[in-house]
mmCIF file of C-alpha atoms in Angstrom:
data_model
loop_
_atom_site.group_PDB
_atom_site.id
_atom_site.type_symbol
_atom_site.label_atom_id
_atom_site.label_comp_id
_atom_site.label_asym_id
_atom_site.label_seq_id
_atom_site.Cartn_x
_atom_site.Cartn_y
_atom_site.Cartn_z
ATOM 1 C CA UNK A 1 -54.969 30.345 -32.643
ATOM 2 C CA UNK A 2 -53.523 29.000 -29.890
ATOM 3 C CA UNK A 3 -49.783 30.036 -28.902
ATOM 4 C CA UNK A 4 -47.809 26.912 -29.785
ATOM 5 C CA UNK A 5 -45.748 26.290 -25.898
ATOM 6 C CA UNK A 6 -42.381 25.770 -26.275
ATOM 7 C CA UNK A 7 -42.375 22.510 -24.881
ATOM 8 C CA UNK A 8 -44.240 21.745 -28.136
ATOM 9 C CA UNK A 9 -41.466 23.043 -30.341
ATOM 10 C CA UNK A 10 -39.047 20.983 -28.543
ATOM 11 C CA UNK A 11 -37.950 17.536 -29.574
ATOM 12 C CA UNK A 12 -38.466 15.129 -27.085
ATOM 13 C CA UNK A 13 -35.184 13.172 -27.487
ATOM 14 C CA UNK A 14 -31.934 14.455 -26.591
ATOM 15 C CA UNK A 15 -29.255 13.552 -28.922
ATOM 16 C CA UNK A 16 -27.391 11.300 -27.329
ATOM 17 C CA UNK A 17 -24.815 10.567 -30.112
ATOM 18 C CA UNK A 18 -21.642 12.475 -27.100
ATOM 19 C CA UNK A 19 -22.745 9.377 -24.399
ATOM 20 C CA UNK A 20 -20.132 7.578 -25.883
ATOM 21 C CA UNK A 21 -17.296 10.007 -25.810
ATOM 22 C CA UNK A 22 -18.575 11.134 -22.440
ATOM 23 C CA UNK A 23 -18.248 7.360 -20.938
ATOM 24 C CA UNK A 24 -15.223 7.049 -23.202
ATOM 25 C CA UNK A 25 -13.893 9.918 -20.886
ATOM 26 C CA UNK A 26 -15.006 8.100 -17.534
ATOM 27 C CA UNK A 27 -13.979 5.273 -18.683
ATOM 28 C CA UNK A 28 -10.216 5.941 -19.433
ATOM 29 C CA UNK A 29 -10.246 7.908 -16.195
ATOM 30 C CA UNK A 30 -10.942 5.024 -14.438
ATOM 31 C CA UNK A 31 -8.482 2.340 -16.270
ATOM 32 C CA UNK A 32 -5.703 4.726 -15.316
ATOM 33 C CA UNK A 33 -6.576 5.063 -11.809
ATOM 34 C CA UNK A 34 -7.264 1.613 -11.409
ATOM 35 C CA UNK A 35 -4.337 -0.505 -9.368
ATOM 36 C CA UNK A 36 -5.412 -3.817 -9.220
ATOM 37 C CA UNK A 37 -3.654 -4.472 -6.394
ATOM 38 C CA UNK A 38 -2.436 -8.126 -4.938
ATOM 39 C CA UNK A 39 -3.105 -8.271 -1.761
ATOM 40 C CA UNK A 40 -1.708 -11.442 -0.674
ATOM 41 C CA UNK A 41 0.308 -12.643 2.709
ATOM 42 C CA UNK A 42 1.042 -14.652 5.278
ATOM 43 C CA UNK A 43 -1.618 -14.598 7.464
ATOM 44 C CA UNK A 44 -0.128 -14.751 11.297
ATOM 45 C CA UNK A 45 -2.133 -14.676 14.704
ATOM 46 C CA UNK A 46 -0.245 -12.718 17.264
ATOM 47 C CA UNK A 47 -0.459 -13.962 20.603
ATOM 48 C CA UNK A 48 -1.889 -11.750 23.240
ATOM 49 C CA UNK A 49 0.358 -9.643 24.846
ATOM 50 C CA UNK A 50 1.286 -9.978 28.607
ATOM 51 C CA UNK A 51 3.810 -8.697 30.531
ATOM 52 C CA UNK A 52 5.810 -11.821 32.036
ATOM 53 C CA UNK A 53 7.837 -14.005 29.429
ATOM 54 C CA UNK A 54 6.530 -17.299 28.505
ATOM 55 C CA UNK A 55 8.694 -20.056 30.448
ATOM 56 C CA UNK A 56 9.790 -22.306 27.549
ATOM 57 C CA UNK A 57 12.060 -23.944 29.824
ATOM 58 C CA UNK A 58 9.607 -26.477 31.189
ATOM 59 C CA UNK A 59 9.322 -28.437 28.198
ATOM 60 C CA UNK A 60 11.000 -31.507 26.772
ATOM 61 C CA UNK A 61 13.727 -30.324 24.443
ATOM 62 C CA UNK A 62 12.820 -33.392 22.566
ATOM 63 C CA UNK A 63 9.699 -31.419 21.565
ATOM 64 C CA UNK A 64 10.919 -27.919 20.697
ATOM 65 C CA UNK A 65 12.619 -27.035 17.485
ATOM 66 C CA UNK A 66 14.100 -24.517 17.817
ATOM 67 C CA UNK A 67 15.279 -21.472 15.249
ATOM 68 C CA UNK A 68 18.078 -19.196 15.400
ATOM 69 C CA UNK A 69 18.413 -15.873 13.057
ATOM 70 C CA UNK A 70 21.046 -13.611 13.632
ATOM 71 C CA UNK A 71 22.094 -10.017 12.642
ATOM 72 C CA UNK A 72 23.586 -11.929 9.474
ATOM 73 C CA UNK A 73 20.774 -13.634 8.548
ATOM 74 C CA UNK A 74 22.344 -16.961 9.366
ATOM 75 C CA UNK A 75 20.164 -19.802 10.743
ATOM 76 C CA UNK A 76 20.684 -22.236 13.849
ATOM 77 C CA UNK A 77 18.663 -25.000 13.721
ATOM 78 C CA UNK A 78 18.769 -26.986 16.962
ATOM 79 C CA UNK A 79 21.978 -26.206 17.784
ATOM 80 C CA UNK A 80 23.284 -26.715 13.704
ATOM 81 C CA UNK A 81 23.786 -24.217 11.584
ATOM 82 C CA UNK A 82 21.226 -24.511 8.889
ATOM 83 C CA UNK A 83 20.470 -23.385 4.900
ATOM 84 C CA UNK A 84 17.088 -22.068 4.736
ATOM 85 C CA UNK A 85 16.398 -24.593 1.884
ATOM 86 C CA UNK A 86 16.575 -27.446 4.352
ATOM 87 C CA UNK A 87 14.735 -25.910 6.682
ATOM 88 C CA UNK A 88 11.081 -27.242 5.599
ATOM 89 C CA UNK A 89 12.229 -30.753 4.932
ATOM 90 C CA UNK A 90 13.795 -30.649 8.538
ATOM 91 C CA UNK A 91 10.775 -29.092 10.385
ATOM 92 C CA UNK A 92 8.475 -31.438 8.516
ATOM 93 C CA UNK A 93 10.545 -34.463 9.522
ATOM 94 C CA UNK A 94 10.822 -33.295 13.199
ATOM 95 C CA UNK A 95 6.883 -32.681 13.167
ATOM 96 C CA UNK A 96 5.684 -35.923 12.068
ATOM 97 C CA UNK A 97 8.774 -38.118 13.670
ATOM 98 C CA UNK A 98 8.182 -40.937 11.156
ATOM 99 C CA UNK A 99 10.655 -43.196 12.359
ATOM 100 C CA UNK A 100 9.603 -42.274 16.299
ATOM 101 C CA UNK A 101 13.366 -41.102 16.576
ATOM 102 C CA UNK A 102 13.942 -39.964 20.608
ATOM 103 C CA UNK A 103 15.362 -36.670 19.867
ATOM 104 C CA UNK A 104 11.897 -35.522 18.138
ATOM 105 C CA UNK A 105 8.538 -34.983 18.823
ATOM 106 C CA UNK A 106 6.587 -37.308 20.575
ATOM 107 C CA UNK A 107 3.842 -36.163 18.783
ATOM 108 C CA UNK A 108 2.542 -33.784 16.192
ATOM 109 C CA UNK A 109 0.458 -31.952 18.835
ATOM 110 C CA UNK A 110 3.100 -32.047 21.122
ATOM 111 C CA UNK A 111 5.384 -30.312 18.717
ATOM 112 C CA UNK A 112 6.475 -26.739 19.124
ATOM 113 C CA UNK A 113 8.951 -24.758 17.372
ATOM 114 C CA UNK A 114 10.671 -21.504 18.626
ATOM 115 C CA UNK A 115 11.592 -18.678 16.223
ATOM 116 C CA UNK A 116 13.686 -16.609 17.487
ATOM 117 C CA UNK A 117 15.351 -13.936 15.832
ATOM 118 C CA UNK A 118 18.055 -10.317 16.160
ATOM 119 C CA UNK A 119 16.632 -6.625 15.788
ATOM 120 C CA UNK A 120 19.333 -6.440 13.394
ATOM 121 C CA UNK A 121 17.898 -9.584 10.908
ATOM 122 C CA UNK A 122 16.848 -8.743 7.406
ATOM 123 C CA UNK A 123 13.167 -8.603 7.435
ATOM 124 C CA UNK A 124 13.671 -10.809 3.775
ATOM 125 C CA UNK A 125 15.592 -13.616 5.931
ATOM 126 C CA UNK A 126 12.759 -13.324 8.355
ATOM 127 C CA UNK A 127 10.105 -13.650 6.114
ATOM 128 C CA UNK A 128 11.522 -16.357 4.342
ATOM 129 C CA UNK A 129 12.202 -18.518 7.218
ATOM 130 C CA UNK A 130 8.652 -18.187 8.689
ATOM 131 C CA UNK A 131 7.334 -19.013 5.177
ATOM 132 C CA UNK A 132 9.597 -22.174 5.549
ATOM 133 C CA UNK A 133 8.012 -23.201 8.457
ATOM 134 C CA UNK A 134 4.518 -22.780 7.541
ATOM 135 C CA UNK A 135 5.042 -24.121 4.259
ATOM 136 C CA UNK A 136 6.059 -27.500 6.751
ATOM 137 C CA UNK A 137 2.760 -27.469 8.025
ATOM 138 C CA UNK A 138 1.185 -26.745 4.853
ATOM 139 C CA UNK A 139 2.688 -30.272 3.906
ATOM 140 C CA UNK A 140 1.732 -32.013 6.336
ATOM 141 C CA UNK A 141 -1.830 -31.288 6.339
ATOM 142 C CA UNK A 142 -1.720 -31.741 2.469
ATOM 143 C CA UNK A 143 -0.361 -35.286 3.061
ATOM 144 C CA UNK A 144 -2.569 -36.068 6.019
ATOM 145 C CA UNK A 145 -6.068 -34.589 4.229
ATOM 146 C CA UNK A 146 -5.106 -36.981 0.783
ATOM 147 C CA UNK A 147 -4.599 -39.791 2.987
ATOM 148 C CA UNK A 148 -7.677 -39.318 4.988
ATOM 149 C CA UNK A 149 -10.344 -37.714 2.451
ATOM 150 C CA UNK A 150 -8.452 -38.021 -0.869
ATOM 151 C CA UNK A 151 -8.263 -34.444 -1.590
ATOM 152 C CA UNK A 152 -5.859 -31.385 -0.915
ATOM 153 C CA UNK A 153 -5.492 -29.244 2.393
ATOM 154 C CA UNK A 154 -7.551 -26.076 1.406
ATOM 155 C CA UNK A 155 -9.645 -23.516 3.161
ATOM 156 C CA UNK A 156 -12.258 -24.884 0.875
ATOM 157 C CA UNK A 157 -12.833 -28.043 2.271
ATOM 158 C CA UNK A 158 -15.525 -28.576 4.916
ATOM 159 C CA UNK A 159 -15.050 -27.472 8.303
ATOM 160 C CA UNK A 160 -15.098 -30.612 10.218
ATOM 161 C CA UNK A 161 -12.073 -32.172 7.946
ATOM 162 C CA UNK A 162 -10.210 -28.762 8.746
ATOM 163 C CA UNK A 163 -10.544 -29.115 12.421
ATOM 164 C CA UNK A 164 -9.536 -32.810 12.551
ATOM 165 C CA UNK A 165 -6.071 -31.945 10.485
ATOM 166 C CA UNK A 166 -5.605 -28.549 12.947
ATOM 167 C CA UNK A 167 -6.473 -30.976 15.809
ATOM 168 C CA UNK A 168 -3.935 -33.536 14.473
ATOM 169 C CA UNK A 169 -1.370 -31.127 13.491
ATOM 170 C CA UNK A 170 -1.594 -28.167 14.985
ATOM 171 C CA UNK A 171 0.326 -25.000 14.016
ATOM 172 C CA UNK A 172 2.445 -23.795 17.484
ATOM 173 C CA UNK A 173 4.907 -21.448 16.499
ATOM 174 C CA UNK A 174 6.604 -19.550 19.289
ATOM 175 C CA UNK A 175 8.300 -16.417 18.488
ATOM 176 C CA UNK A 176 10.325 -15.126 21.465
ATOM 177 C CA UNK A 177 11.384 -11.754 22.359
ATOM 178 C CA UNK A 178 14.512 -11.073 20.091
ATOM 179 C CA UNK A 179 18.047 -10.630 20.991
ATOM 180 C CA UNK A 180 19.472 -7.133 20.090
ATOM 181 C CA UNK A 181 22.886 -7.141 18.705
ATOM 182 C CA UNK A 182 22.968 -6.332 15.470
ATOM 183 C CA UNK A 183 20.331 -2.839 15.181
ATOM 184 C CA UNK A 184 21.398 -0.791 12.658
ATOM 185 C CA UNK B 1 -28.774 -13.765 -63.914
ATOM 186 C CA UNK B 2 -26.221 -15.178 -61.849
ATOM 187 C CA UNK B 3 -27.430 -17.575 -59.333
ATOM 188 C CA UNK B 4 -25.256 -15.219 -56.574
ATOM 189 C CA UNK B 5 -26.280 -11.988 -56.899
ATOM 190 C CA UNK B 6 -23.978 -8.807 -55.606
ATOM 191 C CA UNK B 7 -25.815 -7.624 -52.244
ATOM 192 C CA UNK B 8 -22.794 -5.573 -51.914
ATOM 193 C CA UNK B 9 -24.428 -2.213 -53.891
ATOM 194 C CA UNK B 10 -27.522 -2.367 -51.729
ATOM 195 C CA UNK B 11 -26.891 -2.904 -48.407
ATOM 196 C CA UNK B 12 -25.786 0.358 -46.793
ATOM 197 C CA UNK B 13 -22.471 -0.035 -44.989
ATOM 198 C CA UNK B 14 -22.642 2.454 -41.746
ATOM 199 C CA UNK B 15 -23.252 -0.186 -38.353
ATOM 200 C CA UNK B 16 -25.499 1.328 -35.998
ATOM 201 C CA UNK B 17 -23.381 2.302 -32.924
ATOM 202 C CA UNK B 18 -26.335 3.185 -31.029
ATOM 203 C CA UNK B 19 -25.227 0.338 -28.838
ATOM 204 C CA UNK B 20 -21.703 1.927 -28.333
ATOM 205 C CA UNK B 21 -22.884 3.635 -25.821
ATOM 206 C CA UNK B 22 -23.916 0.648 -23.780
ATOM 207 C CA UNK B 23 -21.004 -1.229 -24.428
ATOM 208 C CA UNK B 24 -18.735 1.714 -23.153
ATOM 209 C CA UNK B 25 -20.838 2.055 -19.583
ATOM 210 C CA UNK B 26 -20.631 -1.581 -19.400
ATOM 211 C CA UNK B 27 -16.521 -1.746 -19.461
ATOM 212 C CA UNK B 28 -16.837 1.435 -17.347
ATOM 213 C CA UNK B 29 -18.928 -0.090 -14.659
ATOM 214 C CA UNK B 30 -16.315 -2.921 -14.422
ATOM 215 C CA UNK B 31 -13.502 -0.239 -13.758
ATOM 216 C CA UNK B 32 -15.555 1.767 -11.669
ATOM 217 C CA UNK B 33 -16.068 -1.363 -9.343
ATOM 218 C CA UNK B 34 -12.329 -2.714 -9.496
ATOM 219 C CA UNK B 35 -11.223 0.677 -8.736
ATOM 220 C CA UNK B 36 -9.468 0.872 -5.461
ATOM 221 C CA UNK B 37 -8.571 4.440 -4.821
ATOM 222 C CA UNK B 38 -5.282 4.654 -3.206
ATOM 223 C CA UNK B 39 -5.774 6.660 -0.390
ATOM 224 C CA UNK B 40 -2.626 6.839 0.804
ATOM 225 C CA UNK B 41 0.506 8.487 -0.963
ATOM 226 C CA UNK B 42 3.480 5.912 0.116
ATOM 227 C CA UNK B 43 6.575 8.149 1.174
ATOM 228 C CA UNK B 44 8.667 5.195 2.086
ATOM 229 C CA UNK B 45 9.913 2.076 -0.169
ATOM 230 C CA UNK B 46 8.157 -0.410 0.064
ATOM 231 C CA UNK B 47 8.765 -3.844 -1.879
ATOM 232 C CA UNK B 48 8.166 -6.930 -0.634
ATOM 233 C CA UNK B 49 9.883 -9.697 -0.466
ATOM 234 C CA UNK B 50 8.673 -13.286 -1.785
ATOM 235 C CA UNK B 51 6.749 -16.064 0.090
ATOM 236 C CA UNK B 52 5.326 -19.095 -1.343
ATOM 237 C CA UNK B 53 2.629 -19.960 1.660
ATOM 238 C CA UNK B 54 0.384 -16.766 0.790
ATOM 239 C CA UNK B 55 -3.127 -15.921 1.807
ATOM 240 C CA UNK B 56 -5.537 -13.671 0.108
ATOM 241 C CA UNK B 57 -7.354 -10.920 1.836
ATOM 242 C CA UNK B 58 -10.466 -10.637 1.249
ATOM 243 C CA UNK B 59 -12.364 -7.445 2.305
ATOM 244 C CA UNK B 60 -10.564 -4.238 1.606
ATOM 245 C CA UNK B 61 -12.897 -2.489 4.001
ATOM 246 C CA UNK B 62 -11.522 -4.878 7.084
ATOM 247 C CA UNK B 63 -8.124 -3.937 6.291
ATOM 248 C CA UNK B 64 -6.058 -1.535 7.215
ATOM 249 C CA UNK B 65 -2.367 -1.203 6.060
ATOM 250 C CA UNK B 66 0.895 0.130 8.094
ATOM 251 C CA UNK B 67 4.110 0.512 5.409
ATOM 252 C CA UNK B 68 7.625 0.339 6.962
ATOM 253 C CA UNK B 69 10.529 0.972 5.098
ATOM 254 C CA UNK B 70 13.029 3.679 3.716
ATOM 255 C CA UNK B 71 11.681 7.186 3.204
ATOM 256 C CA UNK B 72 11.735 7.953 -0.442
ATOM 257 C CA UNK B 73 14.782 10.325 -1.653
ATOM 258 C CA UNK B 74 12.511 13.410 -1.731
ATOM 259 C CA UNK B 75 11.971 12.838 2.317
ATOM 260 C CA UNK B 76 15.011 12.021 2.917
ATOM 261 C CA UNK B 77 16.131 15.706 3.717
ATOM 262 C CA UNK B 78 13.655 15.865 6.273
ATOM 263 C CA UNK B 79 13.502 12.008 7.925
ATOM 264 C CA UNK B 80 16.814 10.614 7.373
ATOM 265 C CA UNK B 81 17.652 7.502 5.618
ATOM 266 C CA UNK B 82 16.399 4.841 8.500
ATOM 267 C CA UNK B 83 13.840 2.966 7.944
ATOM 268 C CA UNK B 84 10.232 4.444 9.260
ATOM 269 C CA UNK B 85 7.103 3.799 9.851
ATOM 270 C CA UNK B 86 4.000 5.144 7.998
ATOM 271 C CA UNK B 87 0.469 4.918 8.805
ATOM 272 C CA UNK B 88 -2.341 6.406 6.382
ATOM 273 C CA UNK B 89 -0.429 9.008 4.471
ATOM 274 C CA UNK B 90 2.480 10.667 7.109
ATOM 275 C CA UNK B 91 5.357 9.149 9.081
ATOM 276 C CA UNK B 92 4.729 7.999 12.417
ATOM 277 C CA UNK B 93 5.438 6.780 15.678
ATOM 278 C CA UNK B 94 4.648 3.021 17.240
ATOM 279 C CA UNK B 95 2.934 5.787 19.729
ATOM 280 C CA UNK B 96 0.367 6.261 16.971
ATOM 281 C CA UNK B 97 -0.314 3.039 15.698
ATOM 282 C CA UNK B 98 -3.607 2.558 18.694
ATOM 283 C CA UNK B 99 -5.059 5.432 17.965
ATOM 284 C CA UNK B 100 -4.806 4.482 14.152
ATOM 285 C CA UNK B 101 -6.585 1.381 14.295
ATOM 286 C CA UNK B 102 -9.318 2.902 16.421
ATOM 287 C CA UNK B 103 -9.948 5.416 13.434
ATOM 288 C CA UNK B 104 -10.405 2.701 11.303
ATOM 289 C CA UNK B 105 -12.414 0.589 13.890
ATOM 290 C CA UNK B 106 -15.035 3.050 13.590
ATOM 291 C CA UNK B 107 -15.389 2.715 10.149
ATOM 292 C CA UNK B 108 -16.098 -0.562 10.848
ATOM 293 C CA UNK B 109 -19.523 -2.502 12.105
ATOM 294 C CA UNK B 110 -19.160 -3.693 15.545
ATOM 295 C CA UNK B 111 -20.036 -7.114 14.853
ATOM 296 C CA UNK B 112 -17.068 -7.028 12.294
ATOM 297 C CA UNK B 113 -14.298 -6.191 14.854
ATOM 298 C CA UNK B 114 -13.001 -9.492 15.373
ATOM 299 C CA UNK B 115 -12.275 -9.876 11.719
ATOM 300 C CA UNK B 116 -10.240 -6.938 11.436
ATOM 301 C CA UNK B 117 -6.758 -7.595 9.616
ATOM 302 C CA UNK B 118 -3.205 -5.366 10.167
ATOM 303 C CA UNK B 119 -1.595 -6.052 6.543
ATOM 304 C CA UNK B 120 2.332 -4.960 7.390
ATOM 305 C CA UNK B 121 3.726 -3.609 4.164
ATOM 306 C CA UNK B 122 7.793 -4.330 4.458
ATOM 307 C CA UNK B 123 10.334 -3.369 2.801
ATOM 308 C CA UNK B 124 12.247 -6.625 2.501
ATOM 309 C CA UNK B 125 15.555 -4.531 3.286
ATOM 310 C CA UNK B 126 14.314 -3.361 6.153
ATOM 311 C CA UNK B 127 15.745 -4.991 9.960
ATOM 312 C CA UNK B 128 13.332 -6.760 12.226
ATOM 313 C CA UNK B 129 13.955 -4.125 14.956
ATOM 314 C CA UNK B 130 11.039 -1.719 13.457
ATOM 315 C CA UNK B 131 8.846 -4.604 12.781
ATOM 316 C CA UNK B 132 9.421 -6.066 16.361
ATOM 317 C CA UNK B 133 8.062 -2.774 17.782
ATOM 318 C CA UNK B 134 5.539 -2.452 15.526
ATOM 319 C CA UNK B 135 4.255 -5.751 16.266
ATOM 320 C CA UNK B 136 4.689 -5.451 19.894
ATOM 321 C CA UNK B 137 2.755 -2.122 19.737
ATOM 322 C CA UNK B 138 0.009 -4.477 17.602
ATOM 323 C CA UNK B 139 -0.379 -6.934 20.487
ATOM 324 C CA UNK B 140 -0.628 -4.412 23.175
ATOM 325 C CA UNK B 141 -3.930 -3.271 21.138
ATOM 326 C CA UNK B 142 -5.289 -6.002 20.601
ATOM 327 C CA UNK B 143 -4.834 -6.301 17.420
ATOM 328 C CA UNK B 144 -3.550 -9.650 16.810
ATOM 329 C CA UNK B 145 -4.523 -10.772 13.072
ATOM 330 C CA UNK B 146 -1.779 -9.754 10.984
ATOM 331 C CA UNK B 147 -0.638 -10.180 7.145
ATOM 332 C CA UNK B 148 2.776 -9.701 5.782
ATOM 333 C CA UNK B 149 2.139 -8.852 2.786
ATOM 334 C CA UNK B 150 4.291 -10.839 0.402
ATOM 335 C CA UNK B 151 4.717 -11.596 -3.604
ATOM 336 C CA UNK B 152 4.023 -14.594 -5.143
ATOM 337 C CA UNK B 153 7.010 -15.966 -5.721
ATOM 338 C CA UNK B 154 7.804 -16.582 -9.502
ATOM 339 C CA UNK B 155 10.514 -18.493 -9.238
ATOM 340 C CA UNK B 156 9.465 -22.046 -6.402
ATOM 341 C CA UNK B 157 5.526 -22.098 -6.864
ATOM 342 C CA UNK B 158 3.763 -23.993 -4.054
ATOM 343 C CA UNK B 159 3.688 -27.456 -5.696
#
């Protein structure tokens, strides 16, 4: 007669009939923590930082574009006051210079444009602007990539096609130091 | 007799839901791995304004976020009503940002340094005049890639 163990008497399963309410309970916890959060931008490179200011001076005004915000979030284009919803069509026309007009850029490459804006400008007006201007760009690679490979400017595409639009077109944008009348 | 006969009566109605179980873990893994805790409480206001021209970032882990904007009502007592400047979870200075972003550069595999991104969270409200410090406190680190972090704007769409 030998003494039956208890690990004999016990079941070998273990009910697992609460898993669900136990995952239910991780599970909700998660789905109200969870933020699925959009993380999306506009992706800028800052230049390097050095100590004497960049001498803009030296080139052609012919080539420089330059942009004006103030305290009041109004815009000076090249000397004209400006609506932001122009501003694209403007910078893309000044970029390529499709009818090789003297008073634009000689080239693409050759193109820069100056942003320049007041401590005291809306951070909104500021945004929107330098979306304007890189929405330009974003244009004018589109147009160049369909009429060169037939498909779309996207990060997608292969590497070599990238580099010859960037090499093309490249994106100078120059923001200068800004002007500090209007701080709050 | 009846060429259809009832199967109703004999078939026994419960479903097994031994595969519930399964099924839960499954949706709970996919939580679980969207999950991004928010480790930072945001004491300021922060909504940004809307950009058509928008990049996604990728990594999470190469990221690391600054906020700048109001101090929410409930600071207000105790930082005034101008706009500030808050890294991880407290207010800060510019003077703090360097030493923020090495914290986080640790976290980070030195082969990976080059590829770490500043996402500036603005309040759209806010003036340039923070930003333009903030910014020129970026450069003097070294840490030149930079997001604004924008909406998608619902109103133009890109095409």
């Amino acid at each position: 007669m030998a003494k039956t163990s208890a690990r004999d008497r016990m079941t070998n399963e273990i009910n697992a009939g609460s898993m669900a309410d136990i995952a239910f309970l991780l599970l909700i916890f998660f789905l109200v923590t969870t933020t699925i959060v959009e993380d999306k931008g506009i992706t800028v490179k800052l230049p390097p930082w050095s100590e004497e200011e960049p001498d803009i001076t030296r080139l052609k005004t012919r080539n420089v574009f330059s942009v004006l915000v103030n305290a009041q979030d109004q815009l000076l284009v090249r000397g004209e006051i400006m609506d932001v919803n122009r501003l694209r069509e403007k910078a893309k026309e000044f970029i390529a210079n499709p009818y090789n007009r003297e008073d634009m850029a000689e080239k693409p490459t050759k193109a820069i444009i100056s942003l320049k804006n007041d401590r005291g400008t809306s951070y909104k007006a500021y945004l929107e602007v330098y979306n304007e201007l890189k929405a330009a760009y974003n244009e004018l690679w589109d147009e160049m990539s369909l009429r060169k490979y037939g498909i779309p400017y996207s990060e997608d595409m292969p590497f070599a096609y990238r580099k010859t639009i960037r090499d093309e077109i490249p994106f100078v944008l120059s923001e200068a130091e800004p002007t500090s009348f209007g701080e709050e | 007799m009846s060429k259809f006969s009832k199967k109703r009566g004999k078939t026994s109605p419960a479903i097994s839901t031994a595969s519930l179980p399964d099924i839960i873990f499954m949706l709970l893994f996919f939580f679980m791995v969207v999950t991004v805790l928010r480790d930072a409480e945001l004491k300021v206001k922060v909504t940004t304004p809307y950009a058509t021209e928008l990049t996604k970032l990728e990594e999470k882990s190469l990221v690391n976020y600054l906020y700048i904007g109001r101090p929410l009502v409930k600071y207000q007592s105790l930082y005034g009503t101008k706009p500030r400047l808050q890294l991880g979870d407290k207010f800060a200075t510019t003077a703090d940002i360097p030493l923020f972003l090495e914290k986080h550069k640790i976290k980070v595999p030195e082969s990976r340094h080059g590829q770490i991104t500043s996402s500036l969270r603005v309040d759209g409200e806010v003036t340039m005049g923070i930003v333009q410090d903030v910014k020129t406190q970026l450069r003097k680190s070294g840490q030149l890639k930079v997001n604004y972090s924008a909406k998608k704007d619902p109103k133009r769409s890109k095409n």
